[in-house]
């Protein structure tokens, strides 16, 4: 079984054919035959398999770390009232986002998933999101309609997108095919490439305009939001297939890592959409 999400593709288990690639997973290893009059013993009860419960537990841990780190960053960083305060927020965003990007690459290409690295990624993401959210709240929060401001709206919208996508996946019995998988992976890497191009161009004083608060920025943000929802579908399919094939429980951390990547992707794009819609 192959992985459906690029953050899962380096999983050694998913680059083999089926769960029987593991000792203790699939058919028992007893030499392949039985002697006359002998009965091949039953396979021992398989332990340590990934389950929905294990995915929920690891996801709760990673998401909890992200939320706590974001909240701490929000409260310990100064309010945007001076150039120095803006510098502190910018530094937190850059350090957190940079560390999260590096850790995401490590986790994506690591054959044996490391729970510690997944939690470190969640911590870095929390720092970056806390600073980013505080910046958006300061700039757009006062103009944002509705309870809680623009940040709260984005948080609620992210969890609504998660619940809605999960419901659609189960109710509509969505099947992930190769064409859909290829499209989502290509679109995701395309967005990442655009972001890196914007970063490089900005270092030389240029601007592609994809993150501006205008019509082009809105189109890019909506496209990013749609891709994030598609990424969630791949995550759900990975979890469903993994549970069905009895892959090791450790892979629950890979599933939670993928879910966190998708949720952060959705949140940041939704935050930008709400900010753009606040413009005159």
PDB file of C-alpha atoms in Angstrom:
ATOM      1  CA  UNK A   1       0.000   0.000   0.000  1.00  0.00           C
ATOM      2  CA  UNK A   2       1.367   3.377  -0.957  1.00  0.00           C
ATOM      3  CA  UNK A   3       0.916   6.554   0.991  1.00  0.00           C
ATOM      4  CA  UNK A   4      -1.597   9.096  -0.210  1.00  0.00           C
ATOM      5  CA  UNK A   5       0.005  12.174   1.294  1.00  0.00           C
ATOM      6  CA  UNK A   6       3.481  13.504   0.509  1.00  0.00           C
ATOM      7  CA  UNK A   7       4.275  13.753   4.207  1.00  0.00           C
ATOM      8  CA  UNK A   8       3.730   9.977   4.398  1.00  0.00           C
ATOM      9  CA  UNK A   9       5.561   8.925   1.251  1.00  0.00           C
ATOM     10  CA  UNK A  10       8.880   8.164   2.955  1.00  0.00           C
ATOM     11  CA  UNK A  11       7.257   5.843   5.446  1.00  0.00           C
ATOM     12  CA  UNK A  12       9.140   2.574   5.019  1.00  0.00           C
ATOM     13  CA  UNK A  13       6.003   0.602   5.750  1.00  0.00           C
ATOM     14  CA  UNK A  14       4.067   2.288   2.971  1.00  0.00           C
ATOM     15  CA  UNK A  15       6.802   1.707   0.398  1.00  0.00           C
ATOM     16  CA  UNK A  16       6.298  -2.025   0.779  1.00  0.00           C
ATOM     17  CA  UNK A  17       3.405  -4.094  -0.460  1.00  0.00           C
ATOM     18  CA  UNK A  18       0.917  -4.557   2.318  1.00  0.00           C
ATOM     19  CA  UNK A  19       1.025  -4.962   6.043  1.00  0.00           C
ATOM     20  CA  UNK A  20       2.576  -8.444   5.685  1.00  0.00           C
ATOM     21  CA  UNK A  21       5.928  -6.747   5.164  1.00  0.00           C
ATOM     22  CA  UNK A  22       6.299  -6.722   8.965  1.00  0.00           C
ATOM     23  CA  UNK A  23       7.086  -9.561  11.268  1.00  0.00           C
ATOM     24  CA  UNK A  24       3.961 -10.044  13.290  1.00  0.00           C
ATOM     25  CA  UNK A  25       1.747  -8.245  10.749  1.00  0.00           C
ATOM     26  CA  UNK A  26      -0.162 -10.333   8.233  1.00  0.00           C
ATOM     27  CA  UNK A  27       0.612 -14.016   7.712  1.00  0.00           C
ATOM     28  CA  UNK A  28       2.569 -15.827  10.454  1.00  0.00           C
ATOM     29  CA  UNK A  29       6.215 -16.724   9.789  1.00  0.00           C
ATOM     30  CA  UNK A  30       6.472 -20.463  10.508  1.00  0.00           C
ATOM     31  CA  UNK A  31       8.534 -21.748   7.618  1.00  0.00           C
ATOM     32  CA  UNK A  32       5.678 -21.792   5.145  1.00  0.00           C
ATOM     33  CA  UNK A  33       4.422 -25.330   5.685  1.00  0.00           C
ATOM     34  CA  UNK A  34       3.411 -27.874   8.333  1.00  0.00           C
ATOM     35  CA  UNK A  35       4.560 -31.455   8.803  1.00  0.00           C
ATOM     36  CA  UNK A  36       2.055 -34.291   8.317  1.00  0.00           C
ATOM     37  CA  UNK A  37      -0.067 -34.603  11.398  1.00  0.00           C
ATOM     38  CA  UNK A  38       0.985 -31.190  12.659  1.00  0.00           C
ATOM     39  CA  UNK A  39      -1.090 -28.075  12.851  1.00  0.00           C
ATOM     40  CA  UNK A  40       0.449 -24.774  12.066  1.00  0.00           C
ATOM     41  CA  UNK A  41       0.011 -22.688  15.220  1.00  0.00           C
ATOM     42  CA  UNK A  42      -2.138 -19.636  14.996  1.00  0.00           C
ATOM     43  CA  UNK A  43      -0.411 -16.293  14.683  1.00  0.00           C
ATOM     44  CA  UNK A  44       0.019 -14.545  18.005  1.00  0.00           C
ATOM     45  CA  UNK A  45      -2.340 -11.729  18.753  1.00  0.00           C
ATOM     46  CA  UNK A  46      -1.062  -8.694  16.924  1.00  0.00           C
ATOM     47  CA  UNK A  47      -0.069  -5.937  19.262  1.00  0.00           C
ATOM     48  CA  UNK A  48       0.822  -2.336  18.700  1.00  0.00           C
ATOM     49  CA  UNK A  49      -1.301  -1.667  15.633  1.00  0.00           C
ATOM     50  CA  UNK A  50      -2.464   1.769  14.631  1.00  0.00           C
ATOM     51  CA  UNK A  51      -6.078   2.381  15.564  1.00  0.00           C
ATOM     52  CA  UNK A  52      -8.469   5.284  15.380  1.00  0.00           C
ATOM     53  CA  UNK A  53      -7.936   5.747  19.127  1.00  0.00           C
ATOM     54  CA  UNK A  54      -4.152   5.936  18.758  1.00  0.00           C
ATOM     55  CA  UNK A  55      -4.494   8.504  15.974  1.00  0.00           C
ATOM     56  CA  UNK A  56      -6.891  10.558  18.094  1.00  0.00           C
ATOM     57  CA  UNK A  57      -4.478  10.439  21.040  1.00  0.00           C
ATOM     58  CA  UNK A  58      -1.387  11.475  19.066  1.00  0.00           C
ATOM     59  CA  UNK A  59      -3.332  14.158  17.210  1.00  0.00           C
ATOM     60  CA  UNK A  60      -4.634  15.535  20.517  1.00  0.00           C
ATOM     61  CA  UNK A  61      -1.053  15.724  21.795  1.00  0.00           C
ATOM     62  CA  UNK A  62       0.377  17.462  18.713  1.00  0.00           C
ATOM     63  CA  UNK A  63      -2.565  19.828  18.374  1.00  0.00           C
ATOM     64  CA  UNK A  64      -2.467  20.580  22.084  1.00  0.00           C
ATOM     65  CA  UNK A  65       1.235  21.454  21.899  1.00  0.00           C
ATOM     66  CA  UNK A  66       0.565  23.768  18.963  1.00  0.00           C
ATOM     67  CA  UNK A  67      -2.291  25.559  20.712  1.00  0.00           C
ATOM     68  CA  UNK A  68      -0.377  25.977  23.995  1.00  0.00           C
ATOM     69  CA  UNK A  69       2.736  27.234  22.180  1.00  0.00           C
ATOM     70  CA  UNK A  70       0.625  29.676  20.167  1.00  0.00           C
ATOM     71  CA  UNK A  71      -1.124  30.958  23.304  1.00  0.00           C
ATOM     72  CA  UNK A  72       2.160  31.450  25.165  1.00  0.00           C
ATOM     73  CA  UNK A  73       3.675  33.268  22.202  1.00  0.00           C
ATOM     74  CA  UNK A  74       0.597  35.486  21.979  1.00  0.00           C
ATOM     75  CA  UNK A  75       0.800  36.524  25.636  1.00  0.00           C
ATOM     76  CA  UNK A  76       4.573  36.900  26.051  1.00  0.00           C
ATOM     77  CA  UNK A  77       5.171  38.966  22.909  1.00  0.00           C
ATOM     78  CA  UNK A  78       4.554  42.722  23.206  1.00  0.00           C
ATOM     79  CA  UNK A  79       1.565  44.473  21.696  1.00  0.00           C
ATOM     80  CA  UNK A  80       2.173  46.105  18.337  1.00  0.00           C
ATOM     81  CA  UNK A  81       2.732  49.643  19.555  1.00  0.00           C
ATOM     82  CA  UNK A  82       6.292  50.263  18.419  1.00  0.00           C
ATOM     83  CA  UNK A  83       8.875  49.250  15.850  1.00  0.00           C
ATOM     84  CA  UNK A  84      10.595  47.105  18.468  1.00  0.00           C
ATOM     85  CA  UNK A  85       7.386  45.184  19.144  1.00  0.00           C
ATOM     86  CA  UNK A  86       6.909  44.529  15.437  1.00  0.00           C
ATOM     87  CA  UNK A  87      10.487  43.290  15.283  1.00  0.00           C
ATOM     88  CA  UNK A  88       9.884  40.839  18.123  1.00  0.00           C
ATOM     89  CA  UNK A  89       6.765  39.457  16.431  1.00  0.00           C
ATOM     90  CA  UNK A  90       8.569  39.202  13.110  1.00  0.00           C
ATOM     91  CA  UNK A  91      11.472  37.372  14.731  1.00  0.00           C
ATOM     92  CA  UNK A  92       9.091  34.899  16.378  1.00  0.00           C
ATOM     93  CA  UNK A  93       7.343  34.270  13.073  1.00  0.00           C
ATOM     94  CA  UNK A  94      10.593  33.796  11.164  1.00  0.00           C
ATOM     95  CA  UNK A  95      12.213  31.528  13.751  1.00  0.00           C
ATOM     96  CA  UNK A  96       9.066  29.465  14.291  1.00  0.00           C
ATOM     97  CA  UNK A  97       8.220  29.151  10.600  1.00  0.00           C
ATOM     98  CA  UNK A  98      11.823  28.362   9.674  1.00  0.00           C
ATOM     99  CA  UNK A  99      12.126  25.650  12.308  1.00  0.00           C
ATOM    100  CA  UNK A 100       8.728  24.226  11.353  1.00  0.00           C
ATOM    101  CA  UNK A 101       9.705  24.109   7.669  1.00  0.00           C
ATOM    102  CA  UNK A 102      12.956  22.266   8.385  1.00  0.00           C
ATOM    103  CA  UNK A 103      11.252  19.832  10.757  1.00  0.00           C
ATOM    104  CA  UNK A 104       8.471  19.230   8.234  1.00  0.00           C
ATOM    105  CA  UNK A 105      11.072  18.162   5.659  1.00  0.00           C
ATOM    106  CA  UNK A 106      12.791  15.909   8.178  1.00  0.00           C
ATOM    107  CA  UNK A 107       9.513  14.288   9.223  1.00  0.00           C
ATOM    108  CA  UNK A 108       8.350  13.931   5.625  1.00  0.00           C
ATOM    109  CA  UNK A 109      11.476  12.118   4.441  1.00  0.00           C
ATOM    110  CA  UNK A 110      12.202  10.141   7.592  1.00  0.00           C
ATOM    111  CA  UNK A 111      11.457   6.453   7.063  1.00  0.00           C
ATOM    112  CA  UNK A 112      10.856   5.732  10.735  1.00  0.00           C
ATOM    113  CA  UNK A 113       8.708   8.458  12.214  1.00  0.00           C
ATOM    114  CA  UNK A 114      10.006  10.118  15.381  1.00  0.00           C
ATOM    115  CA  UNK A 115       7.366  11.223  17.917  1.00  0.00           C
ATOM    116  CA  UNK A 116       9.852  13.711  19.404  1.00  0.00           C
ATOM    117  CA  UNK A 117      10.396  15.396  16.031  1.00  0.00           C
ATOM    118  CA  UNK A 118       6.649  15.525  15.393  1.00  0.00           C
ATOM    119  CA  UNK A 119       6.126  17.234  18.747  1.00  0.00           C
ATOM    120  CA  UNK A 120       9.027  19.601  18.013  1.00  0.00           C
ATOM    121  CA  UNK A 121       7.325  20.479  14.738  1.00  0.00           C
ATOM    122  CA  UNK A 122       4.078  21.167  16.605  1.00  0.00           C
ATOM    123  CA  UNK A 123       5.949  23.435  19.030  1.00  0.00           C
ATOM    124  CA  UNK A 124       7.601  25.415  16.211  1.00  0.00           C
ATOM    125  CA  UNK A 125       4.296  25.751  14.387  1.00  0.00           C
ATOM    126  CA  UNK A 126       2.677  27.024  17.559  1.00  0.00           C
ATOM    127  CA  UNK A 127       5.275  29.768  17.966  1.00  0.00           C
ATOM    128  CA  UNK A 128       4.877  30.863  14.343  1.00  0.00           C
ATOM    129  CA  UNK A 129       1.076  30.756  14.446  1.00  0.00           C
ATOM    130  CA  UNK A 130       0.921  32.620  17.750  1.00  0.00           C
ATOM    131  CA  UNK A 131       2.982  35.500  16.368  1.00  0.00           C
ATOM    132  CA  UNK A 132       1.181  35.496  13.028  1.00  0.00           C
ATOM    133  CA  UNK A 133      -2.243  35.467  14.656  1.00  0.00           C
ATOM    134  CA  UNK A 134      -1.327  38.328  16.977  1.00  0.00           C
ATOM    135  CA  UNK A 135      -0.172  40.380  14.010  1.00  0.00           C
ATOM    136  CA  UNK A 136      -3.408  39.761  12.094  1.00  0.00           C
ATOM    137  CA  UNK A 137      -5.477  40.490  15.184  1.00  0.00           C
ATOM    138  CA  UNK A 138      -3.712  43.824  15.701  1.00  0.00           C
ATOM    139  CA  UNK A 139      -4.059  44.898  12.078  1.00  0.00           C
ATOM    140  CA  UNK A 140      -7.505  43.528  11.219  1.00  0.00           C
ATOM    141  CA  UNK A 141      -9.101  42.536  14.514  1.00  0.00           C
ATOM    142  CA  UNK A 142     -10.728  45.886  15.258  1.00  0.00           C
ATOM    143  CA  UNK A 143     -12.429  45.878  11.874  1.00  0.00           C
ATOM    144  CA  UNK A 144     -13.455  42.247  11.967  1.00  0.00           C
ATOM    145  CA  UNK A 145     -17.178  41.608  12.225  1.00  0.00           C
ATOM    146  CA  UNK A 146     -18.547  38.993  14.555  1.00  0.00           C
ATOM    147  CA  UNK A 147     -17.596  37.593  17.934  1.00  0.00           C
ATOM    148  CA  UNK A 148     -13.934  37.097  18.776  1.00  0.00           C
ATOM    149  CA  UNK A 149     -12.384  38.887  15.846  1.00  0.00           C
ATOM    150  CA  UNK A 150     -10.647  37.585  12.788  1.00  0.00           C
ATOM    151  CA  UNK A 151      -8.448  35.049  14.599  1.00  0.00           C
ATOM    152  CA  UNK A 152     -11.356  33.368  16.373  1.00  0.00           C
ATOM    153  CA  UNK A 153     -13.280  33.254  13.111  1.00  0.00           C
ATOM    154  CA  UNK A 154     -10.340  31.546  11.404  1.00  0.00           C
ATOM    155  CA  UNK A 155     -10.019  29.000  14.233  1.00  0.00           C
ATOM    156  CA  UNK A 156     -13.723  28.174  14.123  1.00  0.00           C
ATOM    157  CA  UNK A 157     -13.615  28.002  10.335  1.00  0.00           C
ATOM    158  CA  UNK A 158     -10.648  25.604  10.430  1.00  0.00           C
ATOM    159  CA  UNK A 159     -12.360  23.148  12.733  1.00  0.00           C
ATOM    160  CA  UNK A 160     -15.575  23.507  10.717  1.00  0.00           C
ATOM    161  CA  UNK A 161     -13.623  22.641   7.564  1.00  0.00           C
ATOM    162  CA  UNK A 162     -12.156  19.605   9.325  1.00  0.00           C
ATOM    163  CA  UNK A 163     -15.560  18.383  10.544  1.00  0.00           C
ATOM    164  CA  UNK A 164     -17.233  19.073   7.202  1.00  0.00           C
ATOM    165  CA  UNK A 165     -14.515  17.299   5.222  1.00  0.00           C
ATOM    166  CA  UNK A 166     -14.598  14.285   7.533  1.00  0.00           C
ATOM    167  CA  UNK A 167     -18.389  14.089   7.277  1.00  0.00           C
ATOM    168  CA  UNK A 168     -18.271  14.325   3.485  1.00  0.00           C
ATOM    169  CA  UNK A 169     -15.522  11.699   3.339  1.00  0.00           C
ATOM    170  CA  UNK A 170     -17.599   9.199   5.320  1.00  0.00           C
ATOM    171  CA  UNK A 171     -21.101  10.017   4.095  1.00  0.00           C
ATOM    172  CA  UNK A 172     -20.177  10.308   0.413  1.00  0.00           C
ATOM    173  CA  UNK A 173     -17.754   7.377   0.721  1.00  0.00           C
ATOM    174  CA  UNK A 174     -15.030   9.293  -1.116  1.00  0.00           C
ATOM    175  CA  UNK A 175     -12.439   7.078  -2.783  1.00  0.00           C
ATOM    176  CA  UNK A 176      -8.951   8.416  -3.383  1.00  0.00           C
ATOM    177  CA  UNK A 177      -7.676   7.533  -6.847  1.00  0.00           C
ATOM    178  CA  UNK A 178      -4.257   7.964  -8.376  1.00  0.00           C
ATOM    179  CA  UNK A 179      -5.270  10.965 -10.486  1.00  0.00           C
ATOM    180  CA  UNK A 180      -6.691  12.798  -7.477  1.00  0.00           C
ATOM    181  CA  UNK A 181      -3.621  11.952  -5.414  1.00  0.00           C
ATOM    182  CA  UNK A 182      -1.261  13.191  -8.126  1.00  0.00           C
ATOM    183  CA  UNK A 183      -3.216  16.421  -8.554  1.00  0.00           C
ATOM    184  CA  UNK A 184      -3.229  17.258  -4.842  1.00  0.00           C
ATOM    185  CA  UNK A 185       0.472  16.484  -4.410  1.00  0.00           C
ATOM    186  CA  UNK A 186       1.372  18.560  -7.472  1.00  0.00           C
ATOM    187  CA  UNK A 187      -0.829  21.451  -6.338  1.00  0.00           C
ATOM    188  CA  UNK A 188       0.642  21.406  -2.845  1.00  0.00           C
ATOM    189  CA  UNK A 189       4.224  21.457  -4.073  1.00  0.00           C
ATOM    190  CA  UNK A 190       3.248  24.148  -6.555  1.00  0.00           C
ATOM    191  CA  UNK A 191       2.027  26.368  -3.725  1.00  0.00           C
ATOM    192  CA  UNK A 192       5.190  25.693  -1.731  1.00  0.00           C
ATOM    193  CA  UNK A 193       7.297  26.583  -4.776  1.00  0.00           C
ATOM    194  CA  UNK A 194       5.385  29.845  -5.206  1.00  0.00           C
ATOM    195  CA  UNK A 195       5.991  30.716  -1.567  1.00  0.00           C
ATOM    196  CA  UNK A 196       9.713  30.058  -1.907  1.00  0.00           C
ATOM    197  CA  UNK A 197       9.827  32.157  -5.091  1.00  0.00           C
ATOM    198  CA  UNK A 198       8.095  35.000  -3.262  1.00  0.00           C
ATOM    199  CA  UNK A 199      10.665  34.731  -0.466  1.00  0.00           C
ATOM    200  CA  UNK A 200      13.608  34.813  -2.890  1.00  0.00           C
ATOM    201  CA  UNK A 201      12.160  37.699  -4.906  1.00  0.00           C
ATOM    202  CA  UNK A 202      11.451  39.690  -1.737  1.00  0.00           C
ATOM    203  CA  UNK A 203      15.111  39.396  -0.726  1.00  0.00           C
ATOM    204  CA  UNK A 204      15.943  41.422  -3.839  1.00  0.00           C
ATOM    205  CA  UNK A 205      13.214  43.981  -3.246  1.00  0.00           C
ATOM    206  CA  UNK A 206      10.667  42.416  -5.610  1.00  0.00           C
ATOM    207  CA  UNK A 207       7.129  41.167  -5.061  1.00  0.00           C
ATOM    208  CA  UNK A 208       5.103  38.537  -6.895  1.00  0.00           C
ATOM    209  CA  UNK A 209       1.923  39.864  -5.277  1.00  0.00           C
ATOM    210  CA  UNK A 210       0.580  36.456  -4.302  1.00  0.00           C
ATOM    211  CA  UNK A 211       0.394  37.440  -0.626  1.00  0.00           C
ATOM    212  CA  UNK A 212      -0.882  40.965  -1.118  1.00  0.00           C
ATOM    213  CA  UNK A 213      -4.267  41.900   0.290  1.00  0.00           C
ATOM    214  CA  UNK A 214      -5.913  42.296  -3.103  1.00  0.00           C
ATOM    215  CA  UNK A 215      -7.821  40.279  -5.687  1.00  0.00           C
ATOM    216  CA  UNK A 216      -4.796  38.186  -6.649  1.00  0.00           C
ATOM    217  CA  UNK A 217      -4.023  37.465  -3.021  1.00  0.00           C
ATOM    218  CA  UNK A 218      -7.646  36.426  -2.459  1.00  0.00           C
ATOM    219  CA  UNK A 219      -7.564  34.011  -5.406  1.00  0.00           C
ATOM    220  CA  UNK A 220      -4.328  32.438  -4.190  1.00  0.00           C
ATOM    221  CA  UNK A 221      -5.680  32.117  -0.637  1.00  0.00           C
ATOM    222  CA  UNK A 222      -8.907  30.469  -1.829  1.00  0.00           C
ATOM    223  CA  UNK A 223      -6.899  28.050  -3.959  1.00  0.00           C
ATOM    224  CA  UNK A 224      -4.743  27.271  -0.931  1.00  0.00           C
ATOM    225  CA  UNK A 225      -7.835  26.648   1.196  1.00  0.00           C
ATOM    226  CA  UNK A 226      -9.225  24.197  -1.357  1.00  0.00           C
ATOM    227  CA  UNK A 227      -5.891  22.368  -1.540  1.00  0.00           C
ATOM    228  CA  UNK A 228      -5.879  22.147   2.263  1.00  0.00           C
ATOM    229  CA  UNK A 229      -9.287  20.446   2.224  1.00  0.00           C
ATOM    230  CA  UNK A 230      -8.028  17.995  -0.407  1.00  0.00           C
ATOM    231  CA  UNK A 231      -5.000  17.293   1.795  1.00  0.00           C
ATOM    232  CA  UNK A 232      -7.359  16.374   4.623  1.00  0.00           C
ATOM    233  CA  UNK A 233      -9.048  13.839   2.349  1.00  0.00           C
ATOM    234  CA  UNK A 234      -5.664  12.218   1.696  1.00  0.00           C
ATOM    235  CA  UNK A 235      -5.016  12.187   5.450  1.00  0.00           C
ATOM    236  CA  UNK A 236      -8.316  10.450   6.158  1.00  0.00           C
ATOM    237  CA  UNK A 237      -7.628   7.883   3.443  1.00  0.00           C
ATOM    238  CA  UNK A 238      -4.154   7.198   4.888  1.00  0.00           C
ATOM    239  CA  UNK A 239      -5.616   6.615   8.345  1.00  0.00           C
ATOM    240  CA  UNK A 240      -8.417   4.394   7.052  1.00  0.00           C
ATOM    241  CA  UNK A 241      -6.064   2.223   5.017  1.00  0.00           C
ATOM    242  CA  UNK A 242      -3.508   2.095   7.809  1.00  0.00           C
ATOM    243  CA  UNK A 243      -6.033   0.880  10.357  1.00  0.00           C
ATOM    244  CA  UNK A 244      -7.425  -1.654   7.898  1.00  0.00           C
ATOM    245  CA  UNK A 245      -3.960  -3.060   7.107  1.00  0.00           C
ATOM    246  CA  UNK A 246      -2.778  -3.127  10.704  1.00  0.00           C
ATOM    247  CA  UNK A 247       0.324  -0.971  10.345  1.00  0.00           C
ATOM    248  CA  UNK A 248       2.433  -0.275  13.464  1.00  0.00           C
ATOM    249  CA  UNK A 249       1.020   2.000  16.133  1.00  0.00           C
ATOM    250  CA  UNK A 250       4.036   4.296  15.732  1.00  0.00           C
ATOM    251  CA  UNK A 251       2.584   5.402  12.394  1.00  0.00           C
ATOM    252  CA  UNK A 252      -0.160   7.181  14.350  1.00  0.00           C
ATOM    253  CA  UNK A 253       2.394   9.968  14.810  1.00  0.00           C
ATOM    254  CA  UNK A 254       2.815  10.222  11.056  1.00  0.00           C
ATOM    255  CA  UNK A 255      -0.948  10.490  10.695  1.00  0.00           C
ATOM    256  CA  UNK A 256      -1.144  13.223  13.336  1.00  0.00           C
ATOM    257  CA  UNK A 257       1.735  15.052  11.655  1.00  0.00           C
ATOM    258  CA  UNK A 258      -0.119  15.000   8.338  1.00  0.00           C
ATOM    259  CA  UNK A 259      -3.336  16.207   9.944  1.00  0.00           C
ATOM    260  CA  UNK A 260      -1.526  19.070  11.676  1.00  0.00           C
ATOM    261  CA  UNK A 261       0.105  20.142   8.405  1.00  0.00           C
ATOM    262  CA  UNK A 262      -3.298  20.207   6.707  1.00  0.00           C
ATOM    263  CA  UNK A 263      -4.992  22.090   9.545  1.00  0.00           C
ATOM    264  CA  UNK A 264      -2.256  24.731   9.678  1.00  0.00           C
ATOM    265  CA  UNK A 265      -2.469  25.062   5.895  1.00  0.00           C
ATOM    266  CA  UNK A 266      -6.224  25.641   6.098  1.00  0.00           C
ATOM    267  CA  UNK A 267      -5.966  28.055   9.039  1.00  0.00           C
ATOM    268  CA  UNK A 268      -3.347  30.324   7.480  1.00  0.00           C
ATOM    269  CA  UNK A 269      -5.189  30.559   4.167  1.00  0.00           C
ATOM    270  CA  UNK A 270      -8.522  31.146   5.893  1.00  0.00           C
ATOM    271  CA  UNK A 271      -6.921  33.871   8.018  1.00  0.00           C
ATOM    272  CA  UNK A 272      -5.699  35.615   4.875  1.00  0.00           C
ATOM    273  CA  UNK A 273      -9.103  35.326   3.206  1.00  0.00           C
ATOM    274  CA  UNK A 274     -10.843  36.919   6.191  1.00  0.00           C
ATOM    275  CA  UNK A 275      -8.222  39.680   6.331  1.00  0.00           C
ATOM    276  CA  UNK A 276      -8.619  40.476   2.624  1.00  0.00           C
ATOM    277  CA  UNK A 277     -12.393  40.580   2.959  1.00  0.00           C
ATOM    278  CA  UNK A 278     -11.998  43.250   5.656  1.00  0.00           C
ATOM    279  CA  UNK A 279     -10.406  45.594   3.130  1.00  0.00           C
ATOM    280  CA  UNK A 280     -12.410  48.411   1.602  1.00  0.00           C
TER     281      UNK A 280
END
